[in-house]
Coordinates of C-alpha atoms in Angstrom, one line a residue:
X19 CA 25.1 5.5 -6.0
X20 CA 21.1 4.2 -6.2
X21 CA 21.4 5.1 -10.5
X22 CA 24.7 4.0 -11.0
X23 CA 23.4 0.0 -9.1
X24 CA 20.0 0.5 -10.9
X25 CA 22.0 0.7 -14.1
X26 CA 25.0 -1.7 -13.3
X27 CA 22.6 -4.4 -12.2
X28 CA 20.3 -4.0 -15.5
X29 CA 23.0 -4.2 -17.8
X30 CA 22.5 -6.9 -20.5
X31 CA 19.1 -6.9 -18.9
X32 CA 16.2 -5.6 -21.1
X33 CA 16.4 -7.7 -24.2
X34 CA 13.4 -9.9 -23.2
X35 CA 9.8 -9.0 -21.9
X36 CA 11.2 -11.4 -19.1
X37 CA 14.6 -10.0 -18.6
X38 CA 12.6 -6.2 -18.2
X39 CA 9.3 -7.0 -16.4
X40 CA 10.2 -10.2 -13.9
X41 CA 14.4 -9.7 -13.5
X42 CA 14.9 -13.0 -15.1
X43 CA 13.4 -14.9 -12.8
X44 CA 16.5 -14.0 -10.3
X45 CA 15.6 -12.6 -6.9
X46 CA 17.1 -14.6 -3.9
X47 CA 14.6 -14.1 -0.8
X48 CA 16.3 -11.4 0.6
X49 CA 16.3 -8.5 -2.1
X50 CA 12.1 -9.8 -2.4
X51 CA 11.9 -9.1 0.9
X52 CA 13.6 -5.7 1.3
X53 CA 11.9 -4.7 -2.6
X54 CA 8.8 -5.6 -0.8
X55 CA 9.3 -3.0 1.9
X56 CA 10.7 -0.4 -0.3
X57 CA 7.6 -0.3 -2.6
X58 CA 5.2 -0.1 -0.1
X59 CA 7.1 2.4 2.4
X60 CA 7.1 5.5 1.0
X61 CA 5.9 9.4 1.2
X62 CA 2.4 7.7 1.9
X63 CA 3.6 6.2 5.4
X64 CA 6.6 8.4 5.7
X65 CA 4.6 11.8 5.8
X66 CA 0.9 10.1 5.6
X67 CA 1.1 7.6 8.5
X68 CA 2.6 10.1 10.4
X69 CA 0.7 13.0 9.9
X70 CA -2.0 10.0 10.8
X71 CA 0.2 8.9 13.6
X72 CA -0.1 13.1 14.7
X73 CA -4.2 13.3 14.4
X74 CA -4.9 9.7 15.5
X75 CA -2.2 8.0 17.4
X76 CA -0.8 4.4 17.6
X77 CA -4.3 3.0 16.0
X78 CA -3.4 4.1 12.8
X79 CA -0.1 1.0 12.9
X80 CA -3.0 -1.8 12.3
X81 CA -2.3 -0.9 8.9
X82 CA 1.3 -1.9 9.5
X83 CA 0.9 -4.9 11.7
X84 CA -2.0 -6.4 10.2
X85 CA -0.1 -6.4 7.3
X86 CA 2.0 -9.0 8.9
X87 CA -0.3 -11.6 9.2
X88 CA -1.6 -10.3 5.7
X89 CA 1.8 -11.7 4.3
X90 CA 2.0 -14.7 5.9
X91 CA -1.5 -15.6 4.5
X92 CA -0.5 -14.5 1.0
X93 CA 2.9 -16.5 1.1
X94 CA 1.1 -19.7 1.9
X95 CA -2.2 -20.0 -0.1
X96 CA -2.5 -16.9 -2.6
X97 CA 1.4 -16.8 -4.0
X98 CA 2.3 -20.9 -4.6
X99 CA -0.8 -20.7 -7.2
X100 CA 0.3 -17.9 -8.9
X101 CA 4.1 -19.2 -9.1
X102 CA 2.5 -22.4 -10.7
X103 CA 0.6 -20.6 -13.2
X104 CA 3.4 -18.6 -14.2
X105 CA 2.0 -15.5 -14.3
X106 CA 3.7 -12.3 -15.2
X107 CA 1.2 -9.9 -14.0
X108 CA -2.1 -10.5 -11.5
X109 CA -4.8 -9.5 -14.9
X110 CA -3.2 -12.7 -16.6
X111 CA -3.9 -15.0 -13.6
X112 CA -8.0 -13.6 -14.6
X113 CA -7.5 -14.4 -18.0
X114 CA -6.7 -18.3 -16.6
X115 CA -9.4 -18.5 -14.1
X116 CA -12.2 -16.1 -16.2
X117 CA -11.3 -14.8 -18.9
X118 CA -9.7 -12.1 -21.8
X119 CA -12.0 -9.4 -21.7
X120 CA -12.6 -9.5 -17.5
X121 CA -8.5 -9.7 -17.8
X122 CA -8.8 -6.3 -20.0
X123 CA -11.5 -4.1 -17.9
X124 CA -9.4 -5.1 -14.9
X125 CA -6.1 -4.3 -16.9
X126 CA -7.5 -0.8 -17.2
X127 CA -8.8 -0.4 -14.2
X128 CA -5.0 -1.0 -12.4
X129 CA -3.6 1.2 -14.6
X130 CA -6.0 4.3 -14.2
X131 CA -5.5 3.0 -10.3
X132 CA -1.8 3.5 -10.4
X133 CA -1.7 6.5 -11.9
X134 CA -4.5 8.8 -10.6
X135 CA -4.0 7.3 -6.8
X136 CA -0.8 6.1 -6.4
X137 CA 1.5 7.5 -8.1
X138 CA 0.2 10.8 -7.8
X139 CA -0.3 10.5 -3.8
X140 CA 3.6 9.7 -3.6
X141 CA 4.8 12.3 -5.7
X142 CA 2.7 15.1 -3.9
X143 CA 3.4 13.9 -0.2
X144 CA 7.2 13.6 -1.3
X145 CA 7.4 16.7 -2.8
X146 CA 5.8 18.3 0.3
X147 CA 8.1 17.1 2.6
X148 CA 11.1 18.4 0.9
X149 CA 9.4 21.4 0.6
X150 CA 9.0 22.0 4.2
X151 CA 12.6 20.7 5.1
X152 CA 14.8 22.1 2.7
X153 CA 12.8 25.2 1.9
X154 CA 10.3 27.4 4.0
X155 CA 7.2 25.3 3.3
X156 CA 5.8 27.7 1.3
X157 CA 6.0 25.5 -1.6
X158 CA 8.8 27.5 -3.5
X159 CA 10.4 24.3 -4.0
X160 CA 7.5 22.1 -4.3
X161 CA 7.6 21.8 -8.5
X162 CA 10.9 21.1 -8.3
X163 CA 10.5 18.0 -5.9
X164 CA 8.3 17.1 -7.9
X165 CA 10.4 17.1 -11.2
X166 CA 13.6 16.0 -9.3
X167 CA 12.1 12.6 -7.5
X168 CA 10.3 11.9 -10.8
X169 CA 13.4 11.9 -12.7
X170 CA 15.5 10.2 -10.4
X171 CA 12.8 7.2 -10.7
X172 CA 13.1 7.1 -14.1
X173 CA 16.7 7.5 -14.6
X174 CA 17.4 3.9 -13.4
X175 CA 13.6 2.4 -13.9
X176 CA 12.3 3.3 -17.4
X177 CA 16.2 1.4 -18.2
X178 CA 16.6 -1.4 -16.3
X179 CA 13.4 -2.5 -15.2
X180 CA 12.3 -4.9 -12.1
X181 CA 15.9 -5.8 -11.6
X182 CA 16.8 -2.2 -11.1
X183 CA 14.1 -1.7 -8.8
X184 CA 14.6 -5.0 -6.8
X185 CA 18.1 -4.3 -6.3
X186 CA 18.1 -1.0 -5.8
X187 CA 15.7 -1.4 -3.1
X188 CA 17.8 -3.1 -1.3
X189 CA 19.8 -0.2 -0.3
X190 CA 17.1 1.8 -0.4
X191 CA 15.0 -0.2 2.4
X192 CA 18.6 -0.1 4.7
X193 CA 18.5 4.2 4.1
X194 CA 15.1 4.5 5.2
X195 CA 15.1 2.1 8.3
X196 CA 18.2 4.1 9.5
X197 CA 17.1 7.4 8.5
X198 CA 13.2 6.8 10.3
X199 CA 15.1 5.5 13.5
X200 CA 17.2 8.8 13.5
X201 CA 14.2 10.8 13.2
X202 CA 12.8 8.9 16.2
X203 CA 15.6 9.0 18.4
X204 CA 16.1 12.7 17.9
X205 CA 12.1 13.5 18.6
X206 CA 12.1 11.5 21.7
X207 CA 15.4 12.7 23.3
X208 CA 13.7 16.2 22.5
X209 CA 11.1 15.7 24.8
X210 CA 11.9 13.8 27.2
X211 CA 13.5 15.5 30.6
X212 CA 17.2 13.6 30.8
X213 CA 17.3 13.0 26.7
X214 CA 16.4 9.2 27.4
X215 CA 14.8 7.3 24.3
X216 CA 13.0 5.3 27.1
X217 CA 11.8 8.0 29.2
X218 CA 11.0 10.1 26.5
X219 CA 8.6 7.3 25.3
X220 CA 7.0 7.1 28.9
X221 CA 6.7 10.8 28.6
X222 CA 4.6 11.2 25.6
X223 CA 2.4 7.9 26.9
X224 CA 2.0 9.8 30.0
X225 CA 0.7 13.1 28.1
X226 CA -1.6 11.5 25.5
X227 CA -2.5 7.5 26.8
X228 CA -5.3 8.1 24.4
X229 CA -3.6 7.8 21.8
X230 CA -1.6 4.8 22.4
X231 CA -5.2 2.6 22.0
X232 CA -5.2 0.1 19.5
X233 CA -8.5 -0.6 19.4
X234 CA -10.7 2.8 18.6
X235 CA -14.3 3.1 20.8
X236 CA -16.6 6.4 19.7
X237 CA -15.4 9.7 20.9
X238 CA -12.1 8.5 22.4
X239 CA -10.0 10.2 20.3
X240 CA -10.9 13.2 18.5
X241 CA -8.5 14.5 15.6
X242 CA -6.7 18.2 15.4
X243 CA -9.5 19.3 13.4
X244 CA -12.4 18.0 15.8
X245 CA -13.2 14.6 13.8
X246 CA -14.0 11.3 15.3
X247 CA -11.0 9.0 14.9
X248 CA -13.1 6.0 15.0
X249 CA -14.4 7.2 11.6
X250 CA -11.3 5.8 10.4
X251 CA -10.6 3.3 12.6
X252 CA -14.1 2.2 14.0
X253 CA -12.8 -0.3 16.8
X254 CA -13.3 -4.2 15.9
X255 CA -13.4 -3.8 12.3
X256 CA -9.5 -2.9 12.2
X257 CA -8.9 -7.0 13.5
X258 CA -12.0 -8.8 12.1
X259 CA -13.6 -6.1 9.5
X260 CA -12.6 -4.1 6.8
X261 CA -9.3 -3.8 7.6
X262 CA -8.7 -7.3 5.9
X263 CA -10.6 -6.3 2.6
X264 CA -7.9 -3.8 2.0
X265 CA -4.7 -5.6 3.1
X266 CA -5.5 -8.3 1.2
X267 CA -6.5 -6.9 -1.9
X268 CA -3.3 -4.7 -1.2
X269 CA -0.9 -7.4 -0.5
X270 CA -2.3 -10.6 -2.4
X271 CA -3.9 -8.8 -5.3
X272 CA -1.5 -5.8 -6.1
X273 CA 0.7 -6.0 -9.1
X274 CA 3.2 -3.6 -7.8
X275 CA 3.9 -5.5 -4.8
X276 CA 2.9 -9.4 -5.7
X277 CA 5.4 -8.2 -8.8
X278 CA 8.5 -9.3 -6.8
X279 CA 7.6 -12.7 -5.7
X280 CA 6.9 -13.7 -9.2
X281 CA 10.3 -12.8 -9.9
X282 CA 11.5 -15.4 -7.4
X283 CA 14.1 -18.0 -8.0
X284 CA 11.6 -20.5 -6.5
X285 CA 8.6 -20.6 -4.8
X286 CA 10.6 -21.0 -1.5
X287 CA 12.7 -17.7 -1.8
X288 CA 10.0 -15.9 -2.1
X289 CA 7.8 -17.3 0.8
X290 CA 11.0 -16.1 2.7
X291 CA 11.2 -13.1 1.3
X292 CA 7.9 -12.7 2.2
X293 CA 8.3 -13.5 6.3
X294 CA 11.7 -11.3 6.3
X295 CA 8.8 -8.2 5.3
X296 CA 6.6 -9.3 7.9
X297 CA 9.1 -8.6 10.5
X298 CA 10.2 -5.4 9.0
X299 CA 6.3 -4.7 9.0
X300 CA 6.2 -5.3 13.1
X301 CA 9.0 -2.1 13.0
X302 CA 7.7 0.1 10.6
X303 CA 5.2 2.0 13.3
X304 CA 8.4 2.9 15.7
X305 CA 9.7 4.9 12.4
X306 CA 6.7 6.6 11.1
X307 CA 3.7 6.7 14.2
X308 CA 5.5 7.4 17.3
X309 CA 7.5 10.8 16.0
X310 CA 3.8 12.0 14.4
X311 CA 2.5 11.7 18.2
X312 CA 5.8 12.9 19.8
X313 CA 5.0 15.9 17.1
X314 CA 1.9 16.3 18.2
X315 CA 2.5 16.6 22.3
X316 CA 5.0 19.0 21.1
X317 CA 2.7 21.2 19.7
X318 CA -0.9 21.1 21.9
X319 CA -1.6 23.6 24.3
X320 CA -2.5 22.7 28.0
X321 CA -5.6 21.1 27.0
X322 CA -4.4 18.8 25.0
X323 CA -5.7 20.6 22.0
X324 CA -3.2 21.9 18.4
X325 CA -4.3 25.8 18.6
X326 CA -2.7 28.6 16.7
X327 CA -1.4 30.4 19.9
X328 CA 0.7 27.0 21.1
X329 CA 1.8 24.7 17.6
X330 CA 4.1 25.9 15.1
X331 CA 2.6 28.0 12.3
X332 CA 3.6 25.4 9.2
X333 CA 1.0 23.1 11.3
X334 CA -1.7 25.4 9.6
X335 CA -2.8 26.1 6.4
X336 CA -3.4 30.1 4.9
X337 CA -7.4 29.3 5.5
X338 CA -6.2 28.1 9.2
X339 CA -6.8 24.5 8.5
X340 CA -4.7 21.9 10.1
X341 CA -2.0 20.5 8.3
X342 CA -1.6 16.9 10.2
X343 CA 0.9 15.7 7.5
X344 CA 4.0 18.0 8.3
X345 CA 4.3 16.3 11.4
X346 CA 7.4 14.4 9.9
X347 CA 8.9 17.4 7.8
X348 CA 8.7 19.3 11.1
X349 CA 10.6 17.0 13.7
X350 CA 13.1 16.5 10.7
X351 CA 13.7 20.2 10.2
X352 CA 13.5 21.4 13.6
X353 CA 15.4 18.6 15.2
X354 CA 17.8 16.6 13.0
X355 CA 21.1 18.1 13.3
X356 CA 23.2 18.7 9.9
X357 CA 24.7 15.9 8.7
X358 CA 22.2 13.4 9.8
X359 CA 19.1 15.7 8.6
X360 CA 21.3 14.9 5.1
X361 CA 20.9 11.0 5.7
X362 CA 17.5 11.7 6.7
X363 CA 16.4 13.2 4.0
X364 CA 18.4 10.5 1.9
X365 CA 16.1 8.0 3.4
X366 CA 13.1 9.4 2.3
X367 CA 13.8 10.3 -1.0
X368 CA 14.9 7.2 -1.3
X369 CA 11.1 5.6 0.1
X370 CA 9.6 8.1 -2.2
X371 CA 12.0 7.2 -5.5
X372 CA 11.4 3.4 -4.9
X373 CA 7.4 3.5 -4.9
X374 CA 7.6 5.8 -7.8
X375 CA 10.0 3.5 -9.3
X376 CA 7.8 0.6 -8.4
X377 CA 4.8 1.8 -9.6
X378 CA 6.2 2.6 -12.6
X379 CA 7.7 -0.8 -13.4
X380 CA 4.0 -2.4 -12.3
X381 CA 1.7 0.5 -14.7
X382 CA 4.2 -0.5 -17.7
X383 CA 4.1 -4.3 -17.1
X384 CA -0.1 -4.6 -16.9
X385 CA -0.1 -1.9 -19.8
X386 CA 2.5 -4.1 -22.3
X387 CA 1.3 -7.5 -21.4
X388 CA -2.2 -7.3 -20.4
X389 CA -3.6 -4.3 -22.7
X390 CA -1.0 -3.6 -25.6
X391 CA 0.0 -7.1 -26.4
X392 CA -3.0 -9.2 -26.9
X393 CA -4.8 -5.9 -28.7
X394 CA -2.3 -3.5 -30.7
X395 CA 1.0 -5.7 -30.9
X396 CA 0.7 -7.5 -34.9
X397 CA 4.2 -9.3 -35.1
X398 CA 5.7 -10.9 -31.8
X399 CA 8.6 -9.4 -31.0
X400 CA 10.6 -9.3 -27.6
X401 CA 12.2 -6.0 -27.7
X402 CA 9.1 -4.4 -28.9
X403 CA 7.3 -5.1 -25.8
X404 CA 10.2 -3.6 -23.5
X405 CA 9.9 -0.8 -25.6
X406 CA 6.4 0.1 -25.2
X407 CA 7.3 -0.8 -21.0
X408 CA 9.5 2.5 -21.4
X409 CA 7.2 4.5 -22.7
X410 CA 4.0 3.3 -21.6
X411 CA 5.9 4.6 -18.1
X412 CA 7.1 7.6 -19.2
X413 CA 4.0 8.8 -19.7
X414 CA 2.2 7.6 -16.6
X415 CA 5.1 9.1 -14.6
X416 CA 4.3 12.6 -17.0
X417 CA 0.7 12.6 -16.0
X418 CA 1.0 12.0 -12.5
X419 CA 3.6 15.2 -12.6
X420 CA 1.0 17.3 -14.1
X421 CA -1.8 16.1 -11.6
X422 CA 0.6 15.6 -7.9
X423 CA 0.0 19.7 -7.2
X424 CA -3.8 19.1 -7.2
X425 CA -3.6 17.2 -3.9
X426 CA -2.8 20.5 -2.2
X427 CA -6.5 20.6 -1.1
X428 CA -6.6 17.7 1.3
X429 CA -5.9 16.9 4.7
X430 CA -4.9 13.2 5.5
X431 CA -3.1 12.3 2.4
X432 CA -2.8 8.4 3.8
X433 CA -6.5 8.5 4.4
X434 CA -7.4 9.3 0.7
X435 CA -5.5 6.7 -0.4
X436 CA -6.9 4.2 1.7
X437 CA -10.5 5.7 1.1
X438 CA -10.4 5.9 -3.1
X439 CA -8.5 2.4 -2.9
X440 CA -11.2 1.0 -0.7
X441 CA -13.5 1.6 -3.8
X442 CA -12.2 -1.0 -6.2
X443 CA -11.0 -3.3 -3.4
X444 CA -13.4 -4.8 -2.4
X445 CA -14.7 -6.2 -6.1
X446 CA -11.8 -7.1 -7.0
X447 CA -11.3 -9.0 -4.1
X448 CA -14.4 -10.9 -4.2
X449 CA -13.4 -11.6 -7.9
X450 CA -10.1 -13.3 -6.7
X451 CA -11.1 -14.9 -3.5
X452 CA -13.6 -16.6 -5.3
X453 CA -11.8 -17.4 -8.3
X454 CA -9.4 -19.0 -6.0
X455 CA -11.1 -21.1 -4.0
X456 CA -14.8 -21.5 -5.3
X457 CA -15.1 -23.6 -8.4
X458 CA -18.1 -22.6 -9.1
X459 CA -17.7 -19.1 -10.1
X460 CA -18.6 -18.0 -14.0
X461 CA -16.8 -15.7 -16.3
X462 CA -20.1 -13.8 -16.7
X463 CA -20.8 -13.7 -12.3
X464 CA -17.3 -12.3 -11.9
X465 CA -17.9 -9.0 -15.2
X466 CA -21.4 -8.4 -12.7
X467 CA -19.5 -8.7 -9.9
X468 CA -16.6 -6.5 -10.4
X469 CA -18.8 -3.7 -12.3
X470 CA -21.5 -3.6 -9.4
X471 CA -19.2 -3.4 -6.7
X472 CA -18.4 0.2 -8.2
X473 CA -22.4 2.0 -8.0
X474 CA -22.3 -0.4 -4.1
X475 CA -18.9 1.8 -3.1
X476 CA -19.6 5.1 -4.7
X477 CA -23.2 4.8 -3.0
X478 CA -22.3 4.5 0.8
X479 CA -19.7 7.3 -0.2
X480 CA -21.5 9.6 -1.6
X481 CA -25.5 8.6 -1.0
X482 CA -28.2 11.2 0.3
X483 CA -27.0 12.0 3.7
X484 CA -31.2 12.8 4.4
X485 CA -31.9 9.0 4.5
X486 CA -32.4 6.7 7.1
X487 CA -28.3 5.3 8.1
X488 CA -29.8 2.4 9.7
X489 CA -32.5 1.2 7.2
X490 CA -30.1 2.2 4.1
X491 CA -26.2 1.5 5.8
X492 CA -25.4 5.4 4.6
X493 CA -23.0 7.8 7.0
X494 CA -20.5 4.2 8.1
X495 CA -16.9 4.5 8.6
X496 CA -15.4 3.5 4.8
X497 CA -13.7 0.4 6.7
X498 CA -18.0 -0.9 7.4
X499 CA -18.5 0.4 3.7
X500 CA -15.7 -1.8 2.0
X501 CA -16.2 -4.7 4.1
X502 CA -20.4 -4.4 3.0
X503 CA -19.4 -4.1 -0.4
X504 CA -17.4 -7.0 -0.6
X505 CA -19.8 -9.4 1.2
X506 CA -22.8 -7.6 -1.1
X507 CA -21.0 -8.1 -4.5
X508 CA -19.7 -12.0 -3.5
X509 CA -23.2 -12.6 -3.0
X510 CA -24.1 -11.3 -6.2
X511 CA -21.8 -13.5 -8.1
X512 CA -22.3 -16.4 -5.5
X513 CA -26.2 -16.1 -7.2
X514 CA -25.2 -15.3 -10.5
X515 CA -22.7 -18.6 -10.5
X516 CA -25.5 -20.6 -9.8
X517 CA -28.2 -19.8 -11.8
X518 CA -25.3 -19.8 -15.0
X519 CA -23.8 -22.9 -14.0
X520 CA -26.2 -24.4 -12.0
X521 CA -24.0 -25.5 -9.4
X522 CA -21.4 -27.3 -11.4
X523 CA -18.0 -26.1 -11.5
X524 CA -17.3 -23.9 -13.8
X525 CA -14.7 -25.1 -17.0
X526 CA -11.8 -22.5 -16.2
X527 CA -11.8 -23.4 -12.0
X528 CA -8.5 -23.7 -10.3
X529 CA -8.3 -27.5 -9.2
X530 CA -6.0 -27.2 -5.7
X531 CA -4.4 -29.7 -3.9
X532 CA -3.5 -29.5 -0.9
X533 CA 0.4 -30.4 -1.1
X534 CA 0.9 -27.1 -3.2
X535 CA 0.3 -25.1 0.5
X536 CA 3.1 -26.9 2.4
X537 CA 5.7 -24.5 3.8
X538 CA 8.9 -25.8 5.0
X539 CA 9.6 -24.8 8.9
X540 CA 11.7 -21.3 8.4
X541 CA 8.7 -20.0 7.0
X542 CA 6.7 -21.9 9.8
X543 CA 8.7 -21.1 12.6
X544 CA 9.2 -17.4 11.4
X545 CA 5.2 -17.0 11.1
X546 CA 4.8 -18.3 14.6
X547 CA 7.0 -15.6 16.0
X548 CA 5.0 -12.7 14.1
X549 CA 2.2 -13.6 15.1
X550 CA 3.0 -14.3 18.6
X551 CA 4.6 -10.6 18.8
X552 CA 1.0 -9.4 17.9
X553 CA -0.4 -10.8 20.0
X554 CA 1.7 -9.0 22.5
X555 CA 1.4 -5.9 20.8
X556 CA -2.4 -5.5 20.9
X557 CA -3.0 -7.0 24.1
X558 CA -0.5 -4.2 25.4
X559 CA -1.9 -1.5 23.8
X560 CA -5.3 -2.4 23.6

């Protein structure tokens, strides 16, 4: 049904780079608010946030909720600039403010980003998953996951493009809100004593309060395999540290996600599209946290502890390491009765397909416009460029098949993602937030910036362990690293800015006004309401 919409929608679609990469221009607010959901839900939060969910607890949702207020800050100040610029892709809106070749290294760097993280990330958790519920989790039928959600992205996305996607998604984002609730409702009827989705809740509080904190101190929760959680959650940071670095470079600066709202009817449908995520965000932890910690007080032994003599055996790896990421695949195969286990498992191939699909559509757009036609492309031509969108996808999506099984080795899949995406996040962020709203900032400050912030990241990653932490910032949680970085390389170009320019603005700078952030009250009224929820949420669970 998903293929035969992808294809139905996108017919007579394709025949313009506009028609292929931004749907015509088409997309009322609710498809860009469901699209938005269903490219950033997928095997990552599906099998990664829960498997998070199972070593960490509720903490791990800041990614979710924070998000929220994330949207609600790009909807009002990052997206009515980029609708006016009419920007295709985020490199192009660099090209405006900076410059061609600072467009072209960060062209290349998206694409490489894509590829080796994303798409790669997705395709492995999802083909994990299916492994474990519809085989033995032995990975018998992991290469054939693989293969089959890889082709069943393409067979609608390499065709029809962002409007296959988008409206695909739609039904897509319905599957996998029904099909996470079902998993929850069966995982907490499970435990609980009188099959109660309420008491079963109170239950699992009861066994592990622990891990029901929001806010992380030292040594309060210690994962299944005896880390620190507040390595990856280190308290404060997750409401006024890192945290923001990465979910706004995420959700302001990502092509695959800020793709949609360019493809708006107006700036107004997409600012509501943009609210109707942010309450789908507030629900997302319900689907994919709470069954990874019902999974886990299923499986710990008396002490509160995940031992081989108490959990289930796919819980551990042939070298006896803990696997935290079937904590999904398990409830669903142990617990989802037939029939539903189908819908289930419906609902997250279809997260899985839609985030391949998406990140396919995003790699081929930045690749055509930002790479291919300004450098290789000799004689304009409209069908030319949706042409090389094809196959410039087919290939990313044949790489990341031959690298997905090389994952194997890892532990927290949603972990690596954030951590490897927390390396170019923060530059790029400084690049844009100050492109934005600092007229001051050079062409030549911004290259510094964004090539320094890489040698900054990589050294608190991977610096000599032997020197001093406090005299050289070395052995920090990665949220203190990205948030250092990003303050380090704005500086950088803050100083480089000024000695180029000497403190007048520079040529290409943005010129604002301050009517271009008015929001009618929908958008108002609805971001009042998420952020009051939060502030429920956290002081509840603090």
């Amino acid at each position: 049904m998903i293929i035969g919409i992808g294809l139905w929608v996108s017919r007579g679609k394709g025949k313009s780079s506009e028609d292929y990469f931004l749907a015509s221009k088409s997309l009322p607010w609710w498809a860009i608010g469901a699209s938005l959901i269903a490219a950033n839900i997928s095997a990552e939060q599906f099998i990664g946030m829960s498997g998070s969910g199972f070593a960490i607890g509720l903490a791990i949702a800041s990614y979710e909720w924070m998000a929220a207020i994330t949207l609600l800050i790009v909807g009002k100040y990052f997206l009515p600039i980029f609708i006016e610029k009419k920007l295709y892709t985020i490199p192009q809106f660099v090209e405006v403010r900076y410059g061609r070749n600072l467009k072209t290294i960060l062209a290349v760097f998206w694409v490489c980003l894509f590829i080796f993280v994303n798409l790669t990330s997705v395709l492995y958790l999802g083909a994990t998953a299916l492994d474990t519920i519809l085989g033995v989790g032995d990975g018998s039928i992991f290469m054939y996951a693989i293969f089959g959600l890889a082709l069943f992205a393409a067979a609608y996305s390499l065709y029809g493009g962002l409007s296959a996607v988008a409206w695909t998604d739609v039904v897509q984002v319905i599957l996998l809100i029904v099909g996470g609730l079902i998993t929850t409702y069966m995982a907490l009827t499970h435990i609980s004593d009188d099959g109660g989705i309420i008491s079963g809740l109170v239950k699992v509080y009861n066994e592990v309060p622990e891990k029901f904190s929001m806010v992380l101190e030292k040594g309060k929760v210690i994962t299944p395999d005896g880390k620190d959680a507040w390595w990856d959650l280190p308290g404060l940071a997750v409401l006024i540290g890192g945290m923001w670095v990465a979910n706004l470079y995420y959700w302001g600066f990502n092509q695959y996600i800020i793709q949609r709202t360019l493809a708006a009817k107006s700036l107004k449908e997409s600012q509501k599209g943009i609210m109707l995520a942010g309450f789908i965000k507030l629900l997302i932890p319900l689907i994919v946290v709470i069954p990874g910690i019902v999974a886990y007080v299923m499986n710990m032994d008396p002490s509160g502890q995940i031992t081989q003599s108490h959990a289930d055996p796919s819980f551990f790896s042939k070298t006896g390491r803990i696997i935290n990421d079937n904590a999904s695949p398990w409830l669903i195969k142990e617990f989802v009765p037939s029939g539903l286990k189908g819908l289930v498992v419906a609902a997250l191939a279809a997260a899985i397909v839609s985030s391949v699909a998406s990140m396919l559509n995003s790699t081929a757009t930045i690749f055509t416009m930002d790479i291919y036609k300004p450098y290789f492309q000799k004689k304009p031509s409209e069908k030319g460029l949706v042409r090389v969108g094809r196959i410039s996808a087919f290939l990313a999506l044949v790489i990341a098949i031959i690298l997905a099984p090389q994952l194997a080795s890892l532990g927290q899949v949603f972990q690596y993602i954030q951590e490897y995406t927390g390396i170019v996040s923060p530059g790029i962020l400084a690049v844009f937030m100050l492109g934005l709203f600092w007229k001051k900032t050079t062409n030549n400050a911004a290259i510094w910036g964004i090539l320094a912030s890489i040698p900054i990241a990589f050294y608190f990653k991977v610096g000599p362990n032997g020197w001093s932490e406090s005299l050289f910032f070395l052995n920090l949680p990665f949220m203190h690293q990205m948030m250092i970085t990003w303050i380090l390389v704005m500086l950088i170009m803050v100083v480089l800015s000024y000695i180029e320019g000497k403190g007048k603005d520079y040529d290409k700078a943005i010129i604002i006004k301050k009517s271009l952030f008015k929001t009618d009250p929908v958008f108002n009224i609805g971001g009042f309401i998420i952020c009051l929820i939060l502030v429920m949420l956290y002081a509840l669970f603090w």
